[in-house]
């Protein structure tokens, strides 16, 4: 079946089978920032934004996003012009293996769009469903708060 979506503002048509997950279709189409972690909705590695809301691509069938706008971390910034969240993650040492990072960044991005001045508790809550095996979370939370502060100033 044909699915029409926008991915990172670009109109895309996918040919998918009825049971195919959004995660698999995105990866097949080259959006390799969308990671397979658990495949069961537990880890957040596959987080994407669907119409601006952070959602698990492993829990969505491709057919469920017909007509929707999907954002992956490829749209956030570039190596030459990183998003303030990406800069803060690097500066705070919030990236180690990086497997969780795209999902963390998108969950944080969605938070800051809704709540530009989050408390530490707000950040913890927004990232609650995104697991990291490496950083111990403290640096990730610091990075989100630092980015929020800088974005508030600019
Ligand atoms: S791969 Fe989707 S939540 Fe873990
Ligand atoms: S940096 Fe390795 S899982 Fe988070």
PDB file of N, CA and C and ligand atoms in Angstrom, residues 94-101 104 131-135 140, ligand 2:
ATOM      1  N   UNK A  94      27.298  14.557  27.313  1.00  0.00           N
ATOM      2  CA  UNK A  94      26.054  13.793  27.412  1.00  0.00           C
ATOM      3  C   UNK A  94      25.939  12.724  26.321  1.00  0.00           C
ATOM      4  N   UNK A  95      26.987  12.604  25.511  1.00  0.00           N
ATOM      5  CA  UNK A  95      27.002  11.587  24.449  1.00  0.00           C
ATOM      6  C   UNK A  95      28.171  10.652  24.688  1.00  0.00           C
ATOM      7  N   UNK A  96      27.889   9.384  24.790  1.00  0.00           N
ATOM      8  CA  UNK A  96      28.990   8.414  24.845  1.00  0.00           C
ATOM      9  C   UNK A  96      28.881   7.500  23.634  1.00  0.00           C
ATOM     10  N   UNK A  97      28.192   6.382  23.735  1.00  0.00           N
ATOM     11  CA  UNK A  97      28.084   5.557  22.528  1.00  0.00           C
ATOM     12  C   UNK A  97      27.167   6.210  21.497  1.00  0.00           C
ATOM     13  N   UNK A  98      26.259   7.055  21.964  1.00  0.00           N
ATOM     14  CA  UNK A  98      25.383   7.791  21.052  1.00  0.00           C
ATOM     15  C   UNK A  98      24.137   7.040  20.625  1.00  0.00           C
ATOM     16  N   UNK A  99      23.964   5.813  21.076  1.00  0.00           N
ATOM     17  CA  UNK A  99      22.826   5.037  20.583  1.00  0.00           C
ATOM     18  C   UNK A  99      21.486   5.649  21.003  1.00  0.00           C
ATOM     19  N   UNK A 100      21.460   6.148  22.214  1.00  0.00           N
ATOM     20  CA  UNK A 100      20.209   6.736  22.717  1.00  0.00           C
ATOM     21  C   UNK A 100      20.031   8.178  22.268  1.00  0.00           C
ATOM     22  N   UNK A 101      21.107   8.794  21.753  1.00  0.00           N
ATOM     23  CA  UNK A 101      21.151  10.250  21.610  1.00  0.00           C
ATOM     24  C   UNK A 101      20.094  10.825  20.659  1.00  0.00           C
ATOM     25  N   UNK A 104      16.895  10.905  22.568  1.00  0.00           N
ATOM     26  CA  UNK A 104      16.984  11.883  23.664  1.00  0.00           C
ATOM     27  C   UNK A 104      16.821  13.296  23.117  1.00  0.00           C
ATOM     28  N   UNK A 131      15.941   5.505  27.571  1.00  0.00           N
ATOM     29  CA  UNK A 131      16.961   4.857  28.387  1.00  0.00           C
ATOM     30  C   UNK A 131      18.352   5.100  27.801  1.00  0.00           C
ATOM     31  N   UNK A 132      19.328   5.240  28.713  1.00  0.00           N
ATOM     32  CA  UNK A 132      20.730   5.375  28.306  1.00  0.00           C
ATOM     33  C   UNK A 132      21.555   4.394  29.118  1.00  0.00           C
ATOM     34  N   UNK A 133      22.375   3.622  28.429  1.00  0.00           N
ATOM     35  CA  UNK A 133      23.209   2.644  29.132  1.00  0.00           C
ATOM     36  C   UNK A 133      24.527   3.254  29.600  1.00  0.00           C
ATOM     37  N   UNK A 134      24.858   4.469  29.124  1.00  0.00           N
ATOM     38  CA  UNK A 134      26.224   4.968  29.300  1.00  0.00           C
ATOM     39  C   UNK A 134      26.384   6.126  30.264  1.00  0.00           C
ATOM     40  N   UNK A 135      25.530   7.148  30.167  1.00  0.00           N
ATOM     41  CA  UNK A 135      25.892   8.435  30.777  1.00  0.00           C
ATOM     42  C   UNK A 135      25.422   8.620  32.212  1.00  0.00           C
ATOM     43  N   UNK A 140      23.048  14.349  30.623  1.00  0.00           N
ATOM     44  CA  UNK A 140      22.000  14.594  29.627  1.00  0.00           C
ATOM     45  C   UNK A 140      21.045  15.676  30.148  1.00  0.00           C
TER      46      UNK A 140
HETATM   47  S1  LIG B   2      25.174   7.327  25.258  1.00  0.00           S
HETATM   48 FE1  LIG B   2      25.214   5.156  25.104  1.00  0.00          FE
HETATM   49  S2  LIG B   2      23.153   4.547  25.435  1.00  0.00           S
HETATM   50 FE2  LIG B   2      23.175   6.640  25.856  1.00  0.00          FE
END
